[in-house]
CSV table of N, CA and C in Angstrom, one decimal:
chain,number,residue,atom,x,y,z
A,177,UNK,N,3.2,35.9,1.4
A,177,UNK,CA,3.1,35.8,0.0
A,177,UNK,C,4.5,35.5,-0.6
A,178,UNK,N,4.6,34.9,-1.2
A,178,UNK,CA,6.0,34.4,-2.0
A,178,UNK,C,6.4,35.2,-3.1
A,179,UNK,N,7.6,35.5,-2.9
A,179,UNK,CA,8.1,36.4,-4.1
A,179,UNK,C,8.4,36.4,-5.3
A,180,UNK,N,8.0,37.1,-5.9
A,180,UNK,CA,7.5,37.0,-7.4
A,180,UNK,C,8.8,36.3,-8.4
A,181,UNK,N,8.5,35.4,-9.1
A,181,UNK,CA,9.6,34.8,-10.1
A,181,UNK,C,9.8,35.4,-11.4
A,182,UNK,N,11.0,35.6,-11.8
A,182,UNK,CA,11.2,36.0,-12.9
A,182,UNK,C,12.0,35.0,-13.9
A,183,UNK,N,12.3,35.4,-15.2
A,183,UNK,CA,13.3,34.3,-15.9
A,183,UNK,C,14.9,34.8,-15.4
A,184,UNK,N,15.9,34.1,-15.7
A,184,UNK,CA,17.2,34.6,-15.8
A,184,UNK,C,17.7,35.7,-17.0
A,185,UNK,N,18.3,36.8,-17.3
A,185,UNK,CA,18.6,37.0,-17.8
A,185,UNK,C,19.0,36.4,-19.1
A,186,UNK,N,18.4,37.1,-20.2
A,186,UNK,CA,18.4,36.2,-21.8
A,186,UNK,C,19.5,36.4,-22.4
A,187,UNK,N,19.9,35.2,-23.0
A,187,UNK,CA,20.9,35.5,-23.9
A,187,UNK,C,20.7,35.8,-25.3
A,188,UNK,N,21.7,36.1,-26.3
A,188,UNK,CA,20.7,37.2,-27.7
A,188,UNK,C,20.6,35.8,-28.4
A,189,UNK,N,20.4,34.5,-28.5
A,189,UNK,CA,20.1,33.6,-29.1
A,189,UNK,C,18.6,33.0,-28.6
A,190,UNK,N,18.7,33.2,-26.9
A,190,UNK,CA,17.3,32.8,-26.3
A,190,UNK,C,16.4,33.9,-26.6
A,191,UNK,N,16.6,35.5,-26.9
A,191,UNK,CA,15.8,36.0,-27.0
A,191,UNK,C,15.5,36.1,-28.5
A,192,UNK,N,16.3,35.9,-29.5
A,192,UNK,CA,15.8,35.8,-31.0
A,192,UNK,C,14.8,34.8,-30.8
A,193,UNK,N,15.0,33.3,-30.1
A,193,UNK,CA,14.4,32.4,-30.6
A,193,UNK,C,12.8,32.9,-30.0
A,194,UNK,N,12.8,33.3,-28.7
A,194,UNK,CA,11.8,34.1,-28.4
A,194,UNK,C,10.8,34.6,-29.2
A,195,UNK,N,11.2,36.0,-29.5
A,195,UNK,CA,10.8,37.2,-30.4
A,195,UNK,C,10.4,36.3,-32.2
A,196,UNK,N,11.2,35.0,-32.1
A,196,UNK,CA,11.1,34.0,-33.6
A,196,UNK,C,9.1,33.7,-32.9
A,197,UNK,N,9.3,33.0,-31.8
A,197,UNK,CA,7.8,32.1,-31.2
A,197,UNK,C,6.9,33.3,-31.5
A,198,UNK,N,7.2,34.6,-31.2
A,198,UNK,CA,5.6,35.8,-31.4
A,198,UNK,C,5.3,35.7,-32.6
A,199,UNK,N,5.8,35.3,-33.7
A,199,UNK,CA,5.3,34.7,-34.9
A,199,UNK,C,4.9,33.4,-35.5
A,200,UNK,N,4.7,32.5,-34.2
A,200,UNK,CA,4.5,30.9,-34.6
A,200,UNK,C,3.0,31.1,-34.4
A,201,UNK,N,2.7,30.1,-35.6
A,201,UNK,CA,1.3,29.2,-35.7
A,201,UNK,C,0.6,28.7,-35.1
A,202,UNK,N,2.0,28.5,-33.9
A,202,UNK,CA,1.2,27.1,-32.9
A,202,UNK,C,0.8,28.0,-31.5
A,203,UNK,N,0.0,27.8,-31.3
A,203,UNK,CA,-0.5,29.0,-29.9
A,203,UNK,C,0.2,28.4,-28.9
A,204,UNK,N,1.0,27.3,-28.2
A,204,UNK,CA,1.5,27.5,-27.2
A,204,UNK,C,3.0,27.7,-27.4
A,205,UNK,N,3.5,27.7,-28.3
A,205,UNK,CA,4.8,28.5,-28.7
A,205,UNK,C,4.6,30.1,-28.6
A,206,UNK,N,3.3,30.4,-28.9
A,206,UNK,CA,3.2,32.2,-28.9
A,206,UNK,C,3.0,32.4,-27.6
A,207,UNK,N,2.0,31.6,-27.1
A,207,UNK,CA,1.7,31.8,-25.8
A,207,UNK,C,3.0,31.8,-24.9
A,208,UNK,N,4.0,31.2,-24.6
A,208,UNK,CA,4.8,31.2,-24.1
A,208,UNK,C,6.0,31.9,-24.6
A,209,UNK,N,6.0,32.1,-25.3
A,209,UNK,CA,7.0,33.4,-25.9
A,209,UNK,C,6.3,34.6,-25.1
A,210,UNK,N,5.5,34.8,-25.3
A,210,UNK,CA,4.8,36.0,-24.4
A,210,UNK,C,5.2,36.3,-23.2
A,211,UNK,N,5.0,35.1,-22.2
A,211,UNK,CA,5.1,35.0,-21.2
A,211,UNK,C,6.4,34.9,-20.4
A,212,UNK,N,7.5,34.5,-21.5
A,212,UNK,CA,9.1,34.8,-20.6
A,212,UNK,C,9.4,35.8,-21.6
A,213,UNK,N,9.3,36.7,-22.4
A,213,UNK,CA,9.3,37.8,-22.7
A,213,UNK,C,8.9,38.9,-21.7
A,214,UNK,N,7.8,38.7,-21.4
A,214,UNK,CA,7.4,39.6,-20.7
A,214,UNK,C,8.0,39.3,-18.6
A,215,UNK,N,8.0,38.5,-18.7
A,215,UNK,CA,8.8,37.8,-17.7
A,215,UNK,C,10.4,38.7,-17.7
A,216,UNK,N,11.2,38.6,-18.7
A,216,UNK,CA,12.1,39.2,-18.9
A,216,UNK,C,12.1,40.5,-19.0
A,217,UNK,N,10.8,41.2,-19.0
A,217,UNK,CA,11.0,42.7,-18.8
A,217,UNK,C,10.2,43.3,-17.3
A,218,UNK,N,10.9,42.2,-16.2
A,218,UNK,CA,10.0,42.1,-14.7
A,218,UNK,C,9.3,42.1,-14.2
A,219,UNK,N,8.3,41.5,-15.4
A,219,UNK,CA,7.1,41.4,-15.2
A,219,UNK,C,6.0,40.4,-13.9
A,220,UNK,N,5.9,40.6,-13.4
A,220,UNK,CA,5.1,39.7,-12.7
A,220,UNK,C,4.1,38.4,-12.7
A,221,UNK,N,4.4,36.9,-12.8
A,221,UNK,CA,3.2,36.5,-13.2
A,221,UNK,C,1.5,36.9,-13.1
A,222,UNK,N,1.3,37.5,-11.9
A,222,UNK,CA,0.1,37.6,-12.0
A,222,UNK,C,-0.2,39.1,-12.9
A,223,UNK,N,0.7,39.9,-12.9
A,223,UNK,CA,0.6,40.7,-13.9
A,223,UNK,C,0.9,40.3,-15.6
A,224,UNK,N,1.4,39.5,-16.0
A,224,UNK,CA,1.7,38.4,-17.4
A,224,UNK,C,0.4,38.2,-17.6
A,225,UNK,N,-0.5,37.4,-16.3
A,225,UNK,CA,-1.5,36.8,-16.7
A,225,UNK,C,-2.4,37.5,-16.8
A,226,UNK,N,-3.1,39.0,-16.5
A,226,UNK,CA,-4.0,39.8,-16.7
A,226,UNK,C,-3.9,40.3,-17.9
A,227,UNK,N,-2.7,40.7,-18.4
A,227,UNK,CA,-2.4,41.2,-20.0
A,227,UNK,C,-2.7,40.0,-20.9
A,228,UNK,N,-2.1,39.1,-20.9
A,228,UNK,CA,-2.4,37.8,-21.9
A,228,UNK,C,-3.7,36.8,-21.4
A,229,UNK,N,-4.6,37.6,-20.4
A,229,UNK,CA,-5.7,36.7,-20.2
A,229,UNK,C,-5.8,35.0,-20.1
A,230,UNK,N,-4.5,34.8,-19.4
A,230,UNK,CA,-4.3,33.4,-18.9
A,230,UNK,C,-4.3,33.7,-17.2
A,231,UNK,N,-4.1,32.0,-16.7
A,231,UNK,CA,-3.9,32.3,-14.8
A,231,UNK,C,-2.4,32.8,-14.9
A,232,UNK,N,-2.4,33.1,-13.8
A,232,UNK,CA,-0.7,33.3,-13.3
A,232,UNK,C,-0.3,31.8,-12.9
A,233,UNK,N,-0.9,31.3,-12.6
A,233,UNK,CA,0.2,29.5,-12.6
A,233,UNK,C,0.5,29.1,-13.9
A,234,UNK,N,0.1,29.5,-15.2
A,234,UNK,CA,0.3,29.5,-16.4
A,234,UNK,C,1.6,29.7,-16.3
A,235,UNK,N,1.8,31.0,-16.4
A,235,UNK,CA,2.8,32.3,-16.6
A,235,UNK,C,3.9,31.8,-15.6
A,236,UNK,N,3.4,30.8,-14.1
A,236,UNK,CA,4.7,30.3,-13.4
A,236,UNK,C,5.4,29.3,-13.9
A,237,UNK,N,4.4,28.2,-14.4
A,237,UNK,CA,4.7,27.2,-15.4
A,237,UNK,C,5.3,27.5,-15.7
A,238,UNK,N,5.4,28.0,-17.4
A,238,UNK,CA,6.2,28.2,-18.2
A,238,UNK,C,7.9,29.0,-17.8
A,239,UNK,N,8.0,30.1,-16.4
A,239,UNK,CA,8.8,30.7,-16.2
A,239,UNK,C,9.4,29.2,-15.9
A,240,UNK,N,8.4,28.5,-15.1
A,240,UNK,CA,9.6,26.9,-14.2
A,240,UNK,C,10.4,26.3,-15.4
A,241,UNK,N,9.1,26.1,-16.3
A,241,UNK,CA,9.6,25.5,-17.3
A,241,UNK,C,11.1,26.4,-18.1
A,242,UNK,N,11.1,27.1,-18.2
A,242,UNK,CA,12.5,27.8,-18.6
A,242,UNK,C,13.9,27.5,-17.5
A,243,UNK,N,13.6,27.7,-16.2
A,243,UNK,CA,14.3,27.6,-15.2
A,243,UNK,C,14.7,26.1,-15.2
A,244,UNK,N,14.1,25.2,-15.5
A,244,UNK,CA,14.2,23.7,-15.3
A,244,UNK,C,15.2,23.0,-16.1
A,245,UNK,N,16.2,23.7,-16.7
A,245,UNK,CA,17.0,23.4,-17.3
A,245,UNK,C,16.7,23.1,-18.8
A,246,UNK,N,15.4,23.6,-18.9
A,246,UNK,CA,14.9,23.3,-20.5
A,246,UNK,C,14.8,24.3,-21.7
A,247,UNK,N,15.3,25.5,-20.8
A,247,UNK,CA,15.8,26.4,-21.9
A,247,UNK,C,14.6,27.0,-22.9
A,248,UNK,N,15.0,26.5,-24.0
A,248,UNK,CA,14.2,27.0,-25.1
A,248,UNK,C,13.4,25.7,-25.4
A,249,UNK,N,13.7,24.7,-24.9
A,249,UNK,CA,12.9,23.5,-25.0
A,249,UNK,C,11.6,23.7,-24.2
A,250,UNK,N,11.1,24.5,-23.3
A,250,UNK,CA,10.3,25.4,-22.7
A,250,UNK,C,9.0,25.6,-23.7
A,251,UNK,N,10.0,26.2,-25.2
A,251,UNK,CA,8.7,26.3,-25.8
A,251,UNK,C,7.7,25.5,-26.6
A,252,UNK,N,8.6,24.0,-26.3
A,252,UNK,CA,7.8,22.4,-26.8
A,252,UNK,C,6.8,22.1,-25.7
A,253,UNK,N,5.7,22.0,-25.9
A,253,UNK,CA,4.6,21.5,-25.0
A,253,UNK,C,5.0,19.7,-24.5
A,254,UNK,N,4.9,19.5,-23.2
A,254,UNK,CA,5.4,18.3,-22.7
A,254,UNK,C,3.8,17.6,-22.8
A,255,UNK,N,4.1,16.4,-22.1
A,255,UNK,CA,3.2,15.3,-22.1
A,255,UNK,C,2.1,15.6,-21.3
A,256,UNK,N,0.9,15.9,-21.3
A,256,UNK,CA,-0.2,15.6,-20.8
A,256,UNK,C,-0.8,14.6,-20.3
A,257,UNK,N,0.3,13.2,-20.1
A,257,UNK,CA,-0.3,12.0,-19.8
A,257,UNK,C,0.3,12.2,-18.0
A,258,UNK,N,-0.7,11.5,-17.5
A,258,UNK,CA,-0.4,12.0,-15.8
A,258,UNK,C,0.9,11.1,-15.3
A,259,UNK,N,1.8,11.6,-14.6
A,259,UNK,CA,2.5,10.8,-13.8
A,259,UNK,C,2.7,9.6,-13.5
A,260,UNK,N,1.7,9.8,-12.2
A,260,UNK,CA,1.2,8.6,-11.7
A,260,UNK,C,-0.2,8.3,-12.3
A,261,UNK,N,-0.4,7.1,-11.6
A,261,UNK,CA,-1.9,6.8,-11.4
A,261,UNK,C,-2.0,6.1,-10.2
A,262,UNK,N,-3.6,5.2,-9.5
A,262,UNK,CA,-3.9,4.8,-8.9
A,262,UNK,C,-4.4,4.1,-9.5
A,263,UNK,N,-4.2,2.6,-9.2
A,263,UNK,CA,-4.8,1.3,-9.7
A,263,UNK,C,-6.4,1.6,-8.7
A,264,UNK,N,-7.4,1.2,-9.2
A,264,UNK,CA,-8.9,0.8,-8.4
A,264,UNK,C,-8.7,-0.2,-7.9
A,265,UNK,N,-7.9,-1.3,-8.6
A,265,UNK,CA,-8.0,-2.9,-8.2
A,265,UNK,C,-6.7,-2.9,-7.6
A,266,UNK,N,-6.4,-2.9,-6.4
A,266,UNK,CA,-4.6,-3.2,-6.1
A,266,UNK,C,-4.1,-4.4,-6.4
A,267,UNK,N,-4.9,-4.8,-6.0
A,267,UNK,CA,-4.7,-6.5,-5.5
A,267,UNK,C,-5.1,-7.6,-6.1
A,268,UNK,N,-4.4,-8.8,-6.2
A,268,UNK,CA,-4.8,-10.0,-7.1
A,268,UNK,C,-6.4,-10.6,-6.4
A,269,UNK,N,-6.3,-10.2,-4.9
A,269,UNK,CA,-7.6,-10.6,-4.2
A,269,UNK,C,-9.0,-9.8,-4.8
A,270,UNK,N,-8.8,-8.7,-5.4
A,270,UNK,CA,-10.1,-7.6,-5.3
A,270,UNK,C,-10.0,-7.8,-6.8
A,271,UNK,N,-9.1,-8.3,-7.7
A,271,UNK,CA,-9.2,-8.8,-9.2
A,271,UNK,C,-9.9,-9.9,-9.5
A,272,UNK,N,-9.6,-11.0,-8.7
A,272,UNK,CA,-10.4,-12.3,-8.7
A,272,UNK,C,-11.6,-12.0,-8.2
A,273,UNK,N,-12.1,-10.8,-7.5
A,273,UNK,CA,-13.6,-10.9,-7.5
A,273,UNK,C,-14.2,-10.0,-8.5
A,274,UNK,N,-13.5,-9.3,-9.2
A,274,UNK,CA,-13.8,-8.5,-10.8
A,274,UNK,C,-14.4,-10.0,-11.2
A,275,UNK,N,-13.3,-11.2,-11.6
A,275,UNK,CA,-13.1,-11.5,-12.8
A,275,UNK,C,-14.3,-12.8,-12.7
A,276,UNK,N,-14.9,-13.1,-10.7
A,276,UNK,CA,-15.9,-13.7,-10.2
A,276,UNK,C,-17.7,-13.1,-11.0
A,277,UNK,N,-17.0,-11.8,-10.4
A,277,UNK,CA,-18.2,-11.3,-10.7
A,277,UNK,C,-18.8,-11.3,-12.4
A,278,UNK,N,-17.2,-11.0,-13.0
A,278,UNK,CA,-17.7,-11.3,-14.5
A,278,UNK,C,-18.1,-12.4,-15.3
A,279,UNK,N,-18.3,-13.8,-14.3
A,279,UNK,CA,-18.5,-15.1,-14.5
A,279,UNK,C,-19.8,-15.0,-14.4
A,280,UNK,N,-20.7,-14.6,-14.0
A,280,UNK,CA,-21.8,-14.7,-13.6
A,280,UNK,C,-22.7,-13.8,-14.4
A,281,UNK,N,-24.2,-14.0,-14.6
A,281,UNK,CA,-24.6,-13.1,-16.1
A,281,UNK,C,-25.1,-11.8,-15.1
A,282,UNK,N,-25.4,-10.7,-16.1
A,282,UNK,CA,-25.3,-9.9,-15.5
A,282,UNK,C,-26.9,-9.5,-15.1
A,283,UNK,N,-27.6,-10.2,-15.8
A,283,UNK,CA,-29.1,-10.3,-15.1
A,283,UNK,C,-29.2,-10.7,-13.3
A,284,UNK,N,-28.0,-11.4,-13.1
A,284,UNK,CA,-28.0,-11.4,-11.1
A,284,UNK,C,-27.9,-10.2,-10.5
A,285,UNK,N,-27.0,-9.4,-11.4
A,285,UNK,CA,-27.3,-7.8,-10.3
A,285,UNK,C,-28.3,-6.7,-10.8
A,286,UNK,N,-29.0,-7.3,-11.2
A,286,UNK,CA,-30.4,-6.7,-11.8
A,286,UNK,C,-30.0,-5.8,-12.8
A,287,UNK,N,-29.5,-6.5,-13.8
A,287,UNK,CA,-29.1,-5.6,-15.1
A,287,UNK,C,-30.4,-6.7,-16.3
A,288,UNK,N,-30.8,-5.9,-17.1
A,288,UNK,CA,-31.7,-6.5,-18.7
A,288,UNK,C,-30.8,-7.6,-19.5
A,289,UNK,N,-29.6,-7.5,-19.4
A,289,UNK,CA,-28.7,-8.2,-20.2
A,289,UNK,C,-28.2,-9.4,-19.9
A,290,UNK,N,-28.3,-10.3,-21.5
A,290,UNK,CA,-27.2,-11.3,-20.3
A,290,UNK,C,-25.5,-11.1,-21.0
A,291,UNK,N,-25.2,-10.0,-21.7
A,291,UNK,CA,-23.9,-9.6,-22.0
A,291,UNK,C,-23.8,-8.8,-21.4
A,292,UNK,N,-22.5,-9.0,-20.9
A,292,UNK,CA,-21.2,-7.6,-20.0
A,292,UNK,C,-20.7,-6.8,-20.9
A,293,UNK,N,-20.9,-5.5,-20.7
A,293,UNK,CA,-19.9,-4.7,-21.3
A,293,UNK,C,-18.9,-3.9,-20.4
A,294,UNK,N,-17.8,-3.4,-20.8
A,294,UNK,CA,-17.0,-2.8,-19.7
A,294,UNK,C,-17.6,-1.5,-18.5
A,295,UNK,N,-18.5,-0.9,-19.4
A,295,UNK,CA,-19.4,0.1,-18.3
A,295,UNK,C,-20.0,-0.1,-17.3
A,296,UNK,N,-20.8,-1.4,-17.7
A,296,UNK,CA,-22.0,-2.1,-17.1
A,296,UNK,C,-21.0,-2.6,-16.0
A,297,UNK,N,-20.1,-3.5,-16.2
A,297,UNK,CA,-18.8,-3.9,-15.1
A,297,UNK,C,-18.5,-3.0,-14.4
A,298,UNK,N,-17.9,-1.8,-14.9
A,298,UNK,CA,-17.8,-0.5,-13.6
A,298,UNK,C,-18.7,-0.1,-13.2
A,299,UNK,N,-19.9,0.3,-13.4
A,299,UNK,CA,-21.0,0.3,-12.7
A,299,UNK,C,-21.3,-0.5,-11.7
A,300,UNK,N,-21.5,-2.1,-12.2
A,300,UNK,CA,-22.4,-3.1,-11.0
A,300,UNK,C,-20.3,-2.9,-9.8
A,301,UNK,N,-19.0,-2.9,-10.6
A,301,UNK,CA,-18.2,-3.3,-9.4
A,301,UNK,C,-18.3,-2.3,-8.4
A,302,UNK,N,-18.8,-1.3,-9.0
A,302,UNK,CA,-19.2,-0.1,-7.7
A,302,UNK,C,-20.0,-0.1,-6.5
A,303,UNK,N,-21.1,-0.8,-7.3
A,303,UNK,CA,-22.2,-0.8,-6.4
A,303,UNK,C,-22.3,-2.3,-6.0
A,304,UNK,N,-21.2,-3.5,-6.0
A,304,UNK,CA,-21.0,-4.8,-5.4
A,304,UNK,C,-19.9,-4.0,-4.0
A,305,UNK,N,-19.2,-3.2,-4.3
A,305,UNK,CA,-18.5,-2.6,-3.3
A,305,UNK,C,-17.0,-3.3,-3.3
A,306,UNK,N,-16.5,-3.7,-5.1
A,306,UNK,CA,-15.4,-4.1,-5.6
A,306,UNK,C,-14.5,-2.7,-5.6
A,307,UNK,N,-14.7,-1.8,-5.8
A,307,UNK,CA,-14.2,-0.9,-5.7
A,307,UNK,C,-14.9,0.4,-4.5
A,308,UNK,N,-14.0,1.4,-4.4
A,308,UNK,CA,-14.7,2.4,-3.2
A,308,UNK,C,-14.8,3.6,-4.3
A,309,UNK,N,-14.4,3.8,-5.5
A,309,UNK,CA,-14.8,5.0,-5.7
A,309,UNK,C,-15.3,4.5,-7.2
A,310,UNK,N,-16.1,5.4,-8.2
A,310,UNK,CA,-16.6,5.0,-9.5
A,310,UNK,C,-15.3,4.7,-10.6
A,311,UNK,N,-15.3,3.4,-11.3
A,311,UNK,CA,-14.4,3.4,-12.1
A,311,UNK,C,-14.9,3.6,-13.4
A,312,UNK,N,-13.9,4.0,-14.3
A,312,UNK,CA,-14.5,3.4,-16.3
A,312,UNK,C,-14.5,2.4,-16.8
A,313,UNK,N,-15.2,2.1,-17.4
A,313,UNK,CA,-14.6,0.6,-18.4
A,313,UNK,C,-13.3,0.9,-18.6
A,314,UNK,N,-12.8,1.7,-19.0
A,314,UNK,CA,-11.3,1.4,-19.1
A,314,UNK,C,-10.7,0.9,-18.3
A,315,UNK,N,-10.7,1.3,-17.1
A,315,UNK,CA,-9.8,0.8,-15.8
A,315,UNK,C,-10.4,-0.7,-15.4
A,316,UNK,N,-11.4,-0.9,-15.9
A,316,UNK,CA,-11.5,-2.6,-16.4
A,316,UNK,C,-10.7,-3.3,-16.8
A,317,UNK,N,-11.1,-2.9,-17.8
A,317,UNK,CA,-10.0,-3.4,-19.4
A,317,UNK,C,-8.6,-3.7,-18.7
A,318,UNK,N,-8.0,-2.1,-18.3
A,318,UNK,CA,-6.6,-2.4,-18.1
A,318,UNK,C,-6.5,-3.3,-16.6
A,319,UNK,N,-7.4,-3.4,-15.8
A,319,UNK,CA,-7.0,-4.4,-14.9
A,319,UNK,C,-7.4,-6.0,-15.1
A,320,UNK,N,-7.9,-6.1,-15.7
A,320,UNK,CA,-8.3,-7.3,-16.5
A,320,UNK,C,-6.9,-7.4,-17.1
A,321,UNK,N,-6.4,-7.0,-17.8
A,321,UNK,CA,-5.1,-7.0,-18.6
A,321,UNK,C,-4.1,-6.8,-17.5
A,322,UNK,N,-4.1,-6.1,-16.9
A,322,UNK,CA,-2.5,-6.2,-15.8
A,322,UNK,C,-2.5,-6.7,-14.8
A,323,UNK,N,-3.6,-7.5,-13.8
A,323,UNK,CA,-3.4,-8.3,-13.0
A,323,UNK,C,-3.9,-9.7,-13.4
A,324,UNK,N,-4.5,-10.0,-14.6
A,324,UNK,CA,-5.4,-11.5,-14.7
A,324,UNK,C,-4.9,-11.7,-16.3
A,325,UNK,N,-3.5,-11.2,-16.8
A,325,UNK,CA,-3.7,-11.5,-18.0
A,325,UNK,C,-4.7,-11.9,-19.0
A,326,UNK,N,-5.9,-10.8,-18.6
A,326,UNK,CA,-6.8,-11.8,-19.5
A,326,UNK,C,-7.6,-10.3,-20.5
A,327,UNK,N,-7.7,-10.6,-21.8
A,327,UNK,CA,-8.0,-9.3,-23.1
A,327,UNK,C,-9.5,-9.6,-22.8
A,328,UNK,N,-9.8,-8.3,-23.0
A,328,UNK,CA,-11.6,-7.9,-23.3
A,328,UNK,C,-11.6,-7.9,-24.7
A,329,UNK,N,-13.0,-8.9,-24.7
A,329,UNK,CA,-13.5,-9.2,-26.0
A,329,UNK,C,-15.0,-9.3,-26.1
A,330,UNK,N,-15.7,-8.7,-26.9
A,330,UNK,CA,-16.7,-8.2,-27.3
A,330,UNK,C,-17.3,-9.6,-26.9
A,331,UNK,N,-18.7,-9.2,-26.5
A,331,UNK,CA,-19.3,-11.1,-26.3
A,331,UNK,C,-19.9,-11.3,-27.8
A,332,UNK,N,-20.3,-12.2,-28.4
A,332,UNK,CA,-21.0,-12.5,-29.4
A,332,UNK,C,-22.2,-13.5,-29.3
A,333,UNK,N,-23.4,-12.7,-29.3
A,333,UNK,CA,-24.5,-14.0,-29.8
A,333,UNK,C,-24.3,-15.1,-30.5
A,334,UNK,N,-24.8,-16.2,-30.4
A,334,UNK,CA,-24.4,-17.6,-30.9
A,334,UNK,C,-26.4,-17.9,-31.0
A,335,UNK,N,-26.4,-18.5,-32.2
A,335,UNK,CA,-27.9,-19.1,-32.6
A,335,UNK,C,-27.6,-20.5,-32.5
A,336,UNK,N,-28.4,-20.7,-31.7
A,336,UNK,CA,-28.4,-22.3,-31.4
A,336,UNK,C,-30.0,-23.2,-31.8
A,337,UNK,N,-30.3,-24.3,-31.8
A,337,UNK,CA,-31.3,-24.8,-32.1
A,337,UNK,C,-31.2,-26.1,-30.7
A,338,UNK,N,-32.8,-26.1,-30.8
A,338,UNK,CA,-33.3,-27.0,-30.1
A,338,UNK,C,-33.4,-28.7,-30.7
A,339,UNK,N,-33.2,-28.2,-32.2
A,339,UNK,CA,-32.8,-29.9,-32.7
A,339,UNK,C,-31.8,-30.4,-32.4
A,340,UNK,N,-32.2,-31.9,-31.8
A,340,UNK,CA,-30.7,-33.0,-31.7
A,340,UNK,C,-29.7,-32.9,-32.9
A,341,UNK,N,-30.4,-32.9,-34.2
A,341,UNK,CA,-29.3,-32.9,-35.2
A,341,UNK,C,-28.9,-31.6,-35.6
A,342,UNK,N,-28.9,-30.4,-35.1
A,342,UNK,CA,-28.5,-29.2,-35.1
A,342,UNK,C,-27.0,-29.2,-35.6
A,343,UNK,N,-26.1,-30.0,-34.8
A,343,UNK,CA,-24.6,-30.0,-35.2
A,343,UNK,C,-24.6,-30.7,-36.6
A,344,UNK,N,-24.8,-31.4,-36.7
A,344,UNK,CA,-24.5,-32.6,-37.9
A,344,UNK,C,-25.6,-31.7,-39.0
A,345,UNK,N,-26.3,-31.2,-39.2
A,345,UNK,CA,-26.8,-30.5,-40.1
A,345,UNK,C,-26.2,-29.0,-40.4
A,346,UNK,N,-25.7,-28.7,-39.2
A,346,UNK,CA,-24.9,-27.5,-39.4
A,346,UNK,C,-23.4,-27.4,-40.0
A,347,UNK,N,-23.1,-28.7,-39.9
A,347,UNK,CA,-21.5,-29.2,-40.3
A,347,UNK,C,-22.0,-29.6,-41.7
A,348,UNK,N,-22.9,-30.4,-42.0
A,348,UNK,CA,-23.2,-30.8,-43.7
A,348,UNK,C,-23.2,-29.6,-44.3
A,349,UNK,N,-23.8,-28.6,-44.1
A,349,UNK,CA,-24.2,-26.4,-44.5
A,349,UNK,C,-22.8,-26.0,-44.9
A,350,UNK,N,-21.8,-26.1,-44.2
A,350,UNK,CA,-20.7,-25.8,-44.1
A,350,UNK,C,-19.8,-26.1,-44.9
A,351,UNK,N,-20.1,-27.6,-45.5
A,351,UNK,CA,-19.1,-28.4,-46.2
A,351,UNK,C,-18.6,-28.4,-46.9
């Protein structure tokens, strides 16, 4: 078992700003005032986290977060947006067969429609075996956009007529 972390010793400006956060509005400024507060009185994460009813990786978090050279900036919530990611499509080769497959109506893979929408696309590239795990329309969109320069746009119905003078009557309507 690894030994329990604590904060560094506070200084009387880290701990006002502290003891300031047990009275903030915003619940993860209190929340984490709590937590290296109580941290600072040797407290144990997994014991932090039974009293304030959060996990103990919470309670490590935030101690890291203090230790990370972020100080009191610790008590700003960071970004939620992930790291990394994993492209579905790596390749300009497994793009071109997206962008194949999206040439073609979607009534060939036994869909009702003959418009694509980005779901319907993650769906049939799944089960064409363009991808190995389930994607979203989103991860469409953005690989359509980052490997094939090309924007998703809503399809639109068009009414067309079976009369030869269809255009030339439709252009006189217009005029």
């Amino acid at each position: 078992m690894k030994s329990p972390i604590f904060v560094r010793k506070l200084s009387k400006e880290e701990r006002e700003a502290l003891e300031a956060g047990l009275r903030s509005k915003d619940a993860f400024v209190l929340r984490r005032s709590q937590i290296l507060l109580a941290s600072s009185r040797a407290e144990s994460p997994p014991t932090i986290a039974r009293s304030l009813g959060c996990g103990s990786q919470t309670a490590r978090n935030a101690i890291h977060a203090f230790f990370n050279e972020r100080g009191l900036g610790a008590l700003q919530p960071g970004s939620s947006r992930p790291k990394r990611t994993r492209a579905a499509f790596v390749d300009e080769k497994s793009a071109e067969a997206l962008r194949e497959m999206l040439h073609h109506s979607p009534r060939e893979f036994g869909r009702d429609t003959s418009l694509w929408t980005l779901e319907m696309a993650a769906r049939v590239s799944f089960e064409e075996g363009l991808v190995h795990r389930r994607v979203s329309g989103e991860t469409i969109r953005a690989t359509l956009a980052r490997l094939l320069g090309v924007r998703w746009q809503r399809a639109k119905r068009w009414m067309t007529s079976p009369d030869p003078l269809y255009e030339r009557k439709k252009g006189v309507a217009t005029d």
